[in-house]
Coordinates of C-alpha atoms and ligand atoms in Angstrom, one line a residue:
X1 CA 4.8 -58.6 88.6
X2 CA 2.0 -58.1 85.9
X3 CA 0.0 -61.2 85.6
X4 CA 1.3 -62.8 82.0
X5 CA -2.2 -63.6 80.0
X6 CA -2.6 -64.9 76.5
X7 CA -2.5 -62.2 73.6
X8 CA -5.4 -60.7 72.1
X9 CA -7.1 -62.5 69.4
X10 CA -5.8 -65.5 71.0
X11 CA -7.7 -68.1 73.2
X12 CA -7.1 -70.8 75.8
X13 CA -9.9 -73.8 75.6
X14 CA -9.6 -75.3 79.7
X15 CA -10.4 -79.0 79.6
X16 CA -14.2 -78.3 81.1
X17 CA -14.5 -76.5 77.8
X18 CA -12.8 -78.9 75.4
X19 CA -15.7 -81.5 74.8
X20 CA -17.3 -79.9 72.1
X21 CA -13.7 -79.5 70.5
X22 CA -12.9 -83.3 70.4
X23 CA -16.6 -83.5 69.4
X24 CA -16.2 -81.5 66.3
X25 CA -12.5 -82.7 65.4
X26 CA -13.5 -87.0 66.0
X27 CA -16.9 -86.4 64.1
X28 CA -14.7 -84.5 60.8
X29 CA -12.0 -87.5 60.9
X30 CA -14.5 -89.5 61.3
X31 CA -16.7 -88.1 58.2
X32 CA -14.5 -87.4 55.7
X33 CA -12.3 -91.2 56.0
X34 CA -15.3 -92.9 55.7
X35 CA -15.0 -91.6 52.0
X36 CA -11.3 -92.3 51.7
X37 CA -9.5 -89.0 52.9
X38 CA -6.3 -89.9 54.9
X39 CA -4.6 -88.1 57.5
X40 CA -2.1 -85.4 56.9
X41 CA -0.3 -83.5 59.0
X42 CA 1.8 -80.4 57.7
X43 CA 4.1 -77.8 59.9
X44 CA 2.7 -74.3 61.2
X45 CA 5.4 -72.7 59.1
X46 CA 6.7 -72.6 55.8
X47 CA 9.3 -70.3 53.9
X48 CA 7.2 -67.6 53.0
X49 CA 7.2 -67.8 49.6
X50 CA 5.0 -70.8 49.8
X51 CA 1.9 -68.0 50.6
X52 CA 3.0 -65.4 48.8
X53 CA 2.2 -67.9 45.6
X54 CA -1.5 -68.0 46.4
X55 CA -2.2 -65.0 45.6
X56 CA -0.2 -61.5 46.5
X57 CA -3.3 -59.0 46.2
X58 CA -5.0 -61.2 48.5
X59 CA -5.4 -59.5 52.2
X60 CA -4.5 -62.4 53.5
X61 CA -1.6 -62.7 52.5
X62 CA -0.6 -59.3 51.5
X63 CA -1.5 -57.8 55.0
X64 CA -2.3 -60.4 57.6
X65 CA 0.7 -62.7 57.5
X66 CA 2.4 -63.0 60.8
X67 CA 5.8 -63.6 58.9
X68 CA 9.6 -62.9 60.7
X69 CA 13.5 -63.2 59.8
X70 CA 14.6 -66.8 62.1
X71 CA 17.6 -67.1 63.3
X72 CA 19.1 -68.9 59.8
X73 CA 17.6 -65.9 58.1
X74 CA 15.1 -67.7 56.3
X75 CA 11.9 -65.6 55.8
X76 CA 9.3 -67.8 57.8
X77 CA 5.3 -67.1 58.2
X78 CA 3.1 -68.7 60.3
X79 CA 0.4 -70.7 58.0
X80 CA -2.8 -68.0 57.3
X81 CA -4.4 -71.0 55.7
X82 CA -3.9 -74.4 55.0
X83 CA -4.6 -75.4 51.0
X84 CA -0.7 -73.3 50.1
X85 CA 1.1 -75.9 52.5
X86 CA -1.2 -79.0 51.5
X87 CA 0.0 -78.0 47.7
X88 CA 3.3 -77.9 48.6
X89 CA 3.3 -81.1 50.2
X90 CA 1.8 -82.9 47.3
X91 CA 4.4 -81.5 45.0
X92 CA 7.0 -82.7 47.8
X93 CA 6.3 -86.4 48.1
X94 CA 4.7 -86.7 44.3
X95 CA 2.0 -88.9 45.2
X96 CA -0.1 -91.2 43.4
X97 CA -3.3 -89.4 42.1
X98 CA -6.3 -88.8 43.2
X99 CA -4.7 -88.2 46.6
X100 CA -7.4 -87.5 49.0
X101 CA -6.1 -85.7 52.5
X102 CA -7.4 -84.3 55.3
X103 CA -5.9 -82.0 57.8
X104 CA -6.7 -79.2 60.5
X105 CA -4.8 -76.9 63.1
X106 CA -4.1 -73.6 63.7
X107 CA -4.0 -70.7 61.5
X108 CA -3.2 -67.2 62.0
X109 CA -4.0 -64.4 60.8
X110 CA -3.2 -60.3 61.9
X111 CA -6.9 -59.3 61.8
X112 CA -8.7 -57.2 64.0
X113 CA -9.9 -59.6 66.9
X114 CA -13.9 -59.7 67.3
X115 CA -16.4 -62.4 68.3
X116 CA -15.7 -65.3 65.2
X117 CA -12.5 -63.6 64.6
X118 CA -9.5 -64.8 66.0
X119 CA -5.3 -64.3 65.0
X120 CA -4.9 -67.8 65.9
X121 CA -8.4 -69.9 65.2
X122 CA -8.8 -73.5 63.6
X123 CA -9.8 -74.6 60.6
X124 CA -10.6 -78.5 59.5
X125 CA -9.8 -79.3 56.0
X126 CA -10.1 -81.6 52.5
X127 CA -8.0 -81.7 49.8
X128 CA -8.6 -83.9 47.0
X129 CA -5.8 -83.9 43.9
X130 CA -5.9 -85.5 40.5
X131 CA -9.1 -84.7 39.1
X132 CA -11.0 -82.6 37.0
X133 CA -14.5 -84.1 37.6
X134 CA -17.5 -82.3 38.5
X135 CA -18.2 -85.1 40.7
X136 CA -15.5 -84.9 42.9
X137 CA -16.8 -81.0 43.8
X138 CA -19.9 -82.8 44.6
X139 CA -18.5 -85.2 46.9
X140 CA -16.2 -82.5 48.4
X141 CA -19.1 -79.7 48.8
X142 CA -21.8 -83.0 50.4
X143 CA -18.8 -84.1 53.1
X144 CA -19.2 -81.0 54.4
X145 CA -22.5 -80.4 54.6
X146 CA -22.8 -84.5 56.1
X147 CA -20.7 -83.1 58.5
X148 CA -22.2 -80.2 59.2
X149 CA -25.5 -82.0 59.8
X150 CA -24.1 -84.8 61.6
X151 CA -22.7 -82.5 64.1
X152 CA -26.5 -80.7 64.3
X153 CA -25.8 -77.9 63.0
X154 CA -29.3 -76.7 60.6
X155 CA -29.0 -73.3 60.5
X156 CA -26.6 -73.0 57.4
X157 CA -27.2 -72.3 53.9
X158 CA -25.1 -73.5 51.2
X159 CA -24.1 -71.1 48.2
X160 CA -22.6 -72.2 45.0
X161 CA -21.3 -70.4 42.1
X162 CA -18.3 -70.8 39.4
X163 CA -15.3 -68.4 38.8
X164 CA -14.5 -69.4 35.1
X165 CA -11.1 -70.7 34.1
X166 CA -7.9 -69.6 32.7
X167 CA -10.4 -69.3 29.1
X168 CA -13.2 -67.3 30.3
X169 CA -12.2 -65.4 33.5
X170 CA -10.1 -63.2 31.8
X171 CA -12.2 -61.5 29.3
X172 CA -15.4 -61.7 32.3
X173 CA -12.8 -59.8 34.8
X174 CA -12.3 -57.2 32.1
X175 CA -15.6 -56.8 31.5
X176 CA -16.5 -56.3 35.0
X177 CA -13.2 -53.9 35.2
X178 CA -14.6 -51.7 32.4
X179 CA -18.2 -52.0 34.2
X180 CA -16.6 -50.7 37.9
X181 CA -14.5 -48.4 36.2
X182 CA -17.5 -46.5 35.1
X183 CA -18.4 -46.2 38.7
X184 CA -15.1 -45.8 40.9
X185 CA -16.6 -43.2 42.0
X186 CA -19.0 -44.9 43.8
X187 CA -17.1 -47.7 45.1
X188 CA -15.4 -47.6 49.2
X189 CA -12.3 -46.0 49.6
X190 CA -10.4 -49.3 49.4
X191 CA -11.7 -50.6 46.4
X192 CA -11.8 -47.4 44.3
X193 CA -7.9 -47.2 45.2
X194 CA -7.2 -50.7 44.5
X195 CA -9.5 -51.7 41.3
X196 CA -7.4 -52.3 38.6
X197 CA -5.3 -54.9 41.2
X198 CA -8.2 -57.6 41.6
X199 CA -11.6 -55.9 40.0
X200 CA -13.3 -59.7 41.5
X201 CA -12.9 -58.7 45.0
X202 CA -15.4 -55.8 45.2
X203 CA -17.7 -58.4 44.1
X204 CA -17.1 -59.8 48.0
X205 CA -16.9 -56.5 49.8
X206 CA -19.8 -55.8 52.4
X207 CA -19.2 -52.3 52.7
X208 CA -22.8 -50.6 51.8
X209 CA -21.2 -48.7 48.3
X210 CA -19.5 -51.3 46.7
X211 CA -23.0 -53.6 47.3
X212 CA -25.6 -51.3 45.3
X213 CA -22.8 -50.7 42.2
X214 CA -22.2 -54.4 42.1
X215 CA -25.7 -55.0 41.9
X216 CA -25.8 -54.5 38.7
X217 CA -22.8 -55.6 37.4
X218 CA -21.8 -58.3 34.6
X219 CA -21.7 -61.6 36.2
X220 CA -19.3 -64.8 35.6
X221 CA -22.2 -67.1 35.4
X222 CA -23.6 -65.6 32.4
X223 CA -20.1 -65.4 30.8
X224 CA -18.8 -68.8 31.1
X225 CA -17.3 -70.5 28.2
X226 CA -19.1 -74.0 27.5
X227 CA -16.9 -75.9 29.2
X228 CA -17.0 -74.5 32.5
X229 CA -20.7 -74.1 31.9
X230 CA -20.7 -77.8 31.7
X231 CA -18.9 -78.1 34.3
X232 CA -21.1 -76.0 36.8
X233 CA -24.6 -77.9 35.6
X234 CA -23.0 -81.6 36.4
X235 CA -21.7 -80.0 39.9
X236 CA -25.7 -78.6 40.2
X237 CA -27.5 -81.7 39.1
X238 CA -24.9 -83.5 41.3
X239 CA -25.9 -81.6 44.6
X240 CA -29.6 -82.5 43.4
X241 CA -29.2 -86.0 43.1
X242 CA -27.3 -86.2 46.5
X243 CA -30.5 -84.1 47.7
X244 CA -27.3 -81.0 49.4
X245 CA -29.9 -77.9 49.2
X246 CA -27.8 -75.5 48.2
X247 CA -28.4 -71.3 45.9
X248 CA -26.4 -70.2 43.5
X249 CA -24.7 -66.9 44.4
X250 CA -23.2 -65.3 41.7
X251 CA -21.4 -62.8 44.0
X252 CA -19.7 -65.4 45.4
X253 CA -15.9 -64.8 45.2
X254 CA -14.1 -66.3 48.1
X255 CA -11.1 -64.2 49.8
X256 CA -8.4 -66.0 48.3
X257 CA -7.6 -66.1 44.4
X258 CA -6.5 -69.1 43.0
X259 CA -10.3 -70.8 42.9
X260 CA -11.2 -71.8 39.4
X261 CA -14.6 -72.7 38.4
X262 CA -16.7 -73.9 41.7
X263 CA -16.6 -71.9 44.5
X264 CA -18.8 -72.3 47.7
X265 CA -19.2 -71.3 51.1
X266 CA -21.3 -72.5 53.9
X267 CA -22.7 -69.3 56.0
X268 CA -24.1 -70.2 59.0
X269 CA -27.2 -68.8 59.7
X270 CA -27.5 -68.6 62.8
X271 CA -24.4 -65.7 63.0
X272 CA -23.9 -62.1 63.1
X273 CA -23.7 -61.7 59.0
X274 CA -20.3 -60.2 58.5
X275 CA -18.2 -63.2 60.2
X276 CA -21.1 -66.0 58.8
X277 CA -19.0 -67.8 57.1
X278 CA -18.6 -71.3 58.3
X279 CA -16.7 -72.4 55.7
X280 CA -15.9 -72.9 52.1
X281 CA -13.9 -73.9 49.3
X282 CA -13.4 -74.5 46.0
X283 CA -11.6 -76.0 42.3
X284 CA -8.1 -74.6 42.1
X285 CA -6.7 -76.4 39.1
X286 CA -4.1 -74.0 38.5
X287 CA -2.4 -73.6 42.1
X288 CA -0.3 -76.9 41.7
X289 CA 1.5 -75.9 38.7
X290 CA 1.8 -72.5 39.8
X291 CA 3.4 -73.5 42.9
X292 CA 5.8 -75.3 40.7
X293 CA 4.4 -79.0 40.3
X294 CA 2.8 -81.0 37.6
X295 CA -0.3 -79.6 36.1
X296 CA -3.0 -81.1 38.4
X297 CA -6.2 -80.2 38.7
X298 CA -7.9 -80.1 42.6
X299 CA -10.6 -79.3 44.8
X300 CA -10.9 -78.8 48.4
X301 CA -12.5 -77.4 51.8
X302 CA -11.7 -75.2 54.6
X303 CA -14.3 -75.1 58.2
X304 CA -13.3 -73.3 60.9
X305 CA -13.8 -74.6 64.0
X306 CA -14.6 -71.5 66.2
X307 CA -17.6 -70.7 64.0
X308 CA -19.1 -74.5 64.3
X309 CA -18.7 -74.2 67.8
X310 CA -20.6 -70.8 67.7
X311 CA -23.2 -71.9 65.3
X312 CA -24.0 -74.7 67.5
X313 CA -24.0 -73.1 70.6
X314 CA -26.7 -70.8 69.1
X315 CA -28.7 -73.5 68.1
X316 CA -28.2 -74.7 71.5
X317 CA -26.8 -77.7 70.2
X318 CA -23.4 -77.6 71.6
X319 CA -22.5 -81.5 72.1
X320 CA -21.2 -82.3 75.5
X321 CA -17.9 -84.4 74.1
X322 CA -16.0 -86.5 77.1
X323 CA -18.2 -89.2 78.6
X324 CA -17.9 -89.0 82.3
X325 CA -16.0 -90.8 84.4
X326 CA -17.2 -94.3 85.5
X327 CA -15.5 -94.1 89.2
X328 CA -13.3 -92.7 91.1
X329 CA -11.5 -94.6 94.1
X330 CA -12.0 -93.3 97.6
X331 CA -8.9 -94.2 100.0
X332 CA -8.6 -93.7 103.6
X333 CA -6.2 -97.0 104.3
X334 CA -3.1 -95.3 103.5
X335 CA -3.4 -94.9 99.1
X336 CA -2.0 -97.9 97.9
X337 CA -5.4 -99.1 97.6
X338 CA -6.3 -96.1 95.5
X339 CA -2.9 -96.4 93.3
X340 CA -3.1 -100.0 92.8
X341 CA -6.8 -100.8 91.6
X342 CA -7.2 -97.2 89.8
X343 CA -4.3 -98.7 87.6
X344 CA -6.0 -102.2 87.4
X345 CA -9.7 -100.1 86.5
X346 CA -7.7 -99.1 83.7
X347 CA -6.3 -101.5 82.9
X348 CA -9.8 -103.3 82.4
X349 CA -10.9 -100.4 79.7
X350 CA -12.7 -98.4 82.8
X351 CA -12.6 -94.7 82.9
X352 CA -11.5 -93.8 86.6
X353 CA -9.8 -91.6 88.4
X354 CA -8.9 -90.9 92.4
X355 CA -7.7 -88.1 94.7
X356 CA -3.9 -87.7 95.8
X357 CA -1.8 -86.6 98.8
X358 CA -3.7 -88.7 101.4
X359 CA -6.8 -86.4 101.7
X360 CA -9.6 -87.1 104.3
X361 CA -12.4 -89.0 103.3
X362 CA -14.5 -85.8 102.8
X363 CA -12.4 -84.4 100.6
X364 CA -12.3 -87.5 98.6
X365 CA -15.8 -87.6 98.8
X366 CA -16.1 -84.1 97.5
X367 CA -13.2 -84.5 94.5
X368 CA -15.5 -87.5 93.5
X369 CA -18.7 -85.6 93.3
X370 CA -16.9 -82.9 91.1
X371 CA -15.3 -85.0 88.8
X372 CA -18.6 -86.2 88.1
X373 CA -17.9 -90.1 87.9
X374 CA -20.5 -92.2 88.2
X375 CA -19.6 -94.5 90.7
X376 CA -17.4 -94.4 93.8
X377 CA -15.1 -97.1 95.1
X378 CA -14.4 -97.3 98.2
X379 CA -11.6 -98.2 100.4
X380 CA -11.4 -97.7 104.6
X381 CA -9.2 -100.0 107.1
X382 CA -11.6 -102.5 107.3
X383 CA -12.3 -103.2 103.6
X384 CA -8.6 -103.3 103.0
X385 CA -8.2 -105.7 105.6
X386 CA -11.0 -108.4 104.3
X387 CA -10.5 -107.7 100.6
X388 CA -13.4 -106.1 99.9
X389 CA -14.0 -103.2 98.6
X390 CA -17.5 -100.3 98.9
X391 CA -19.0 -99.1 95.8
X392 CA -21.4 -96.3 96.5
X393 CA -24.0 -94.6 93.4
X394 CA -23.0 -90.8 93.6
X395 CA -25.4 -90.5 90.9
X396 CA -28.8 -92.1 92.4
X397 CA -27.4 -92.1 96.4
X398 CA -28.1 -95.2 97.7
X399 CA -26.2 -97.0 100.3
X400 CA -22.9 -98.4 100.4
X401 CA -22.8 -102.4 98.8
X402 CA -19.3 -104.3 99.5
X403 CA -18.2 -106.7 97.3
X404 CA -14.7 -108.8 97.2
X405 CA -12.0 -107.5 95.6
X406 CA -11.8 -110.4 92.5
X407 CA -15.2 -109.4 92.0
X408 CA -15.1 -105.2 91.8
X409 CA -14.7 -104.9 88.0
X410 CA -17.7 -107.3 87.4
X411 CA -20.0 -105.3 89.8
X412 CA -19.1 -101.9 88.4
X413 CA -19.6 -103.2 84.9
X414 CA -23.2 -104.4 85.8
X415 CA -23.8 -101.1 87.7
X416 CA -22.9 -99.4 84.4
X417 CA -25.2 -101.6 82.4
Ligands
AMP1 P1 -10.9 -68.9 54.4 O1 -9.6 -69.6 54.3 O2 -10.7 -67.4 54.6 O3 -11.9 -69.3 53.3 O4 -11.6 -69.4 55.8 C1 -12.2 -70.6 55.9 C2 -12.9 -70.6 57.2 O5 -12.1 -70.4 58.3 C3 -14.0 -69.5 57.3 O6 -15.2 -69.8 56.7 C4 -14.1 -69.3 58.8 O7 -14.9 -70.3 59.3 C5 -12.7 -69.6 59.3 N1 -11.9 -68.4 59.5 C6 -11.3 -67.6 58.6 N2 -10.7 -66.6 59.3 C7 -10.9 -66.7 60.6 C8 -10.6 -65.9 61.7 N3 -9.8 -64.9 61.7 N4 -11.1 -66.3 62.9 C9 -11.9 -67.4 63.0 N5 -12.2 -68.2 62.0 C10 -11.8 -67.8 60.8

């Protein structure tokens, strides 16, 4: 029989690699309800419809969607992304505003697999609703980059930019249409085909042609109506004042289409450039009521979790995660030793663990050393028999000490300092 493996584009993370994972996940919750973002958890799939209303001539959801028939012939997809389900939630349970939430799991999405790129990868995530102040993008865009740091991650630059609104985008993206159209010519395959659709996105494409005509093209920043302007200075002289280096990228677009005004991405430097994107967000005050809820304006932000784990491992700063193990319990009087006082270690707040089906004392010693506890306790015929029990350093060596049972949990805590 073939051997059954995981699916391309897919990944299995084996507990002696899943340290830097809890690292990264603890050190987000951690970070982002210090400043008052709760918990939210939301299922893997929705009823399509739910992504098709972010944006249909984006290739995420127009191409990439892993989306079937279920048995109750609902149309399902799999989540690409998380903001579409977080929206729908909010309009759901019609919470008090601001509502500040944070939330993270798998996405998926049918791309072509490649280092950074996954079908299913992770993304940690903030959504804050209710609120139209600059100030609030400022506190969104600064968690992140907190977090980023607090994580060590230094190699990233922060870019900024803002998309208009509903006032000024429209006459800006027609102004850039009638700019492009002067050069389809010139523009990739894919983008001279699909212009008229969404003339923005060839502002984002890294395909060599599309990058010289843009280069020259109108830019929203120079067209923004004076609100928005407004808008983008407070957001600037925010980042300032919270001292968040960040440059203003006016090519900045983001992938998905429902951003409004500030837009911005954190691209990790330390990547291969086309999958640098650690990860980004944005204002999306029209997405609520377009999904069918109250008009509400929001901001949020989307990191994947793959990239910060390959950002920091190529700043070789990859944290460890688990703390050891403080012993593990060596028993060659028959186990009940081993069963009894690993549940009491436990039981006192100890991390410990032990060996099963009665395996000599070498073997013992051995799964010890490899579970790399610090301390060993240990238990023969004769120890049992008094009431005593050995601990032994596996770190430093060192002999044997015994000590009486009533006393073991002191003497490992003063061995552990
Ligand atoms: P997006 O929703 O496309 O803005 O993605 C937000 C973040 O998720 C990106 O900056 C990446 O860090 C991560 N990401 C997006 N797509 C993938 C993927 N296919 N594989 C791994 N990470 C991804």
């Amino acid at each position: 029989m073939a051997e059954l493996r995981n699916i391309p584009g897919t990944f299995d993370v084996v507990p002696a690699e899943s340290g830097p994972w809890e690292v990264v996940v603890a050190t987000f919750a951690q970070v982002v309800e210090a400043a008052g973002y709760g918990l939210l958890l939301t299922p893997t799939f929705e009823d399509i419809s739910v992504f098709k209303r972010i944006g249909d001539s984006t290739d995420v959801v127009r191409k990439e969607m892993y989306d079937f028939v279920d048995k109750g012939n609902r149309h399902i997809a799999l989540r690409p992304e998380l903001t579409a389900s977080v929206v729908r939630a909010f309009i759901q349970h019609r919470p008090a505003t601001p509502w500040k939430a944070w939330t993270g799991g798998s996405q998926f999405r049918y791309e072509k697999p490649q280092a950074g790129r996954f079908r299913e990868f992770h993304q940690l995530d903030i959504e804050a609703f209710g609120s139209a102040d600059p100030d609030l993008d400022v506190e969104v865009i600064a968690l992140g980059w907190e977090y980023l740091r607090a994580l060590g991650v230094t190699q990233v630059e922060l870019l900024v930019n803002s998309l208009g609104d509903g006032k000024c985008r429209p006459a800006y993206r027609q102004l850039l249409l009638d700019y492009l159209l002067q050069h389809r010519g010139e523009l990739c395959d894919e983008h001279r085909a699909r212009l008229e659709e969404n003339p923005l996105r060839v502002l984002d494409c890294k395909k060599a042609p599309c990058r010289a005509v843009v280069e020259d093209a109108p830019r929203q920043l120079d067209h923004l109506c004076d609100e928005c302007a407004a808008h983008f200075a407070r957001v600037e002289e925010g980042l300032l004042a919270l001292a968040v280096p960040y440059s203003v990228d006016p090519l900045l677009v983001r992938g998905l289409d429902y951003y409004t005004r500030t837009a911005f991405e954190y691209a990790g430097r330390g990547l291969e450039s086309a999958q640098n994107a650690l990860g980004g967000g944005g204002r999306y005050d029209g997405l609520v009521e377009a999904m069918g809820g109250p008009d509400t304006p929001a901001v949020g932000l989307a990191l994947g979790i793959e990239r910060i784990l390959l950002a920091l491992e190529a700043e070789n700063t990859l944290p460890s995660g688990r703390a050891a193990l403080d012993a593990f319990v060596v028993d060659f009087a028959g186990g009940a030793n081993a069963r009894d006082l690993t549940a009491r270690l436990r039981a006192s707040g100890l991390r410990v663990d032990r060996a099963f089906d009665g395996r000599s004392p070498k073997a013992q010693f051995k799964a010890a050393d490899r579970s790399g506890a610090r301390l060993a306790v240990v238990v023969g015929p004769d120890e049992a028999a008094a009431g005593k029990v050995g601990v032994k350093d596996l770190k430093s060596g060192g002999d044997q000490l015994t000590v009486a049972m009533e006393d073991l949990v002191e003497e490992l805590r003063r061995r552990l300092g």
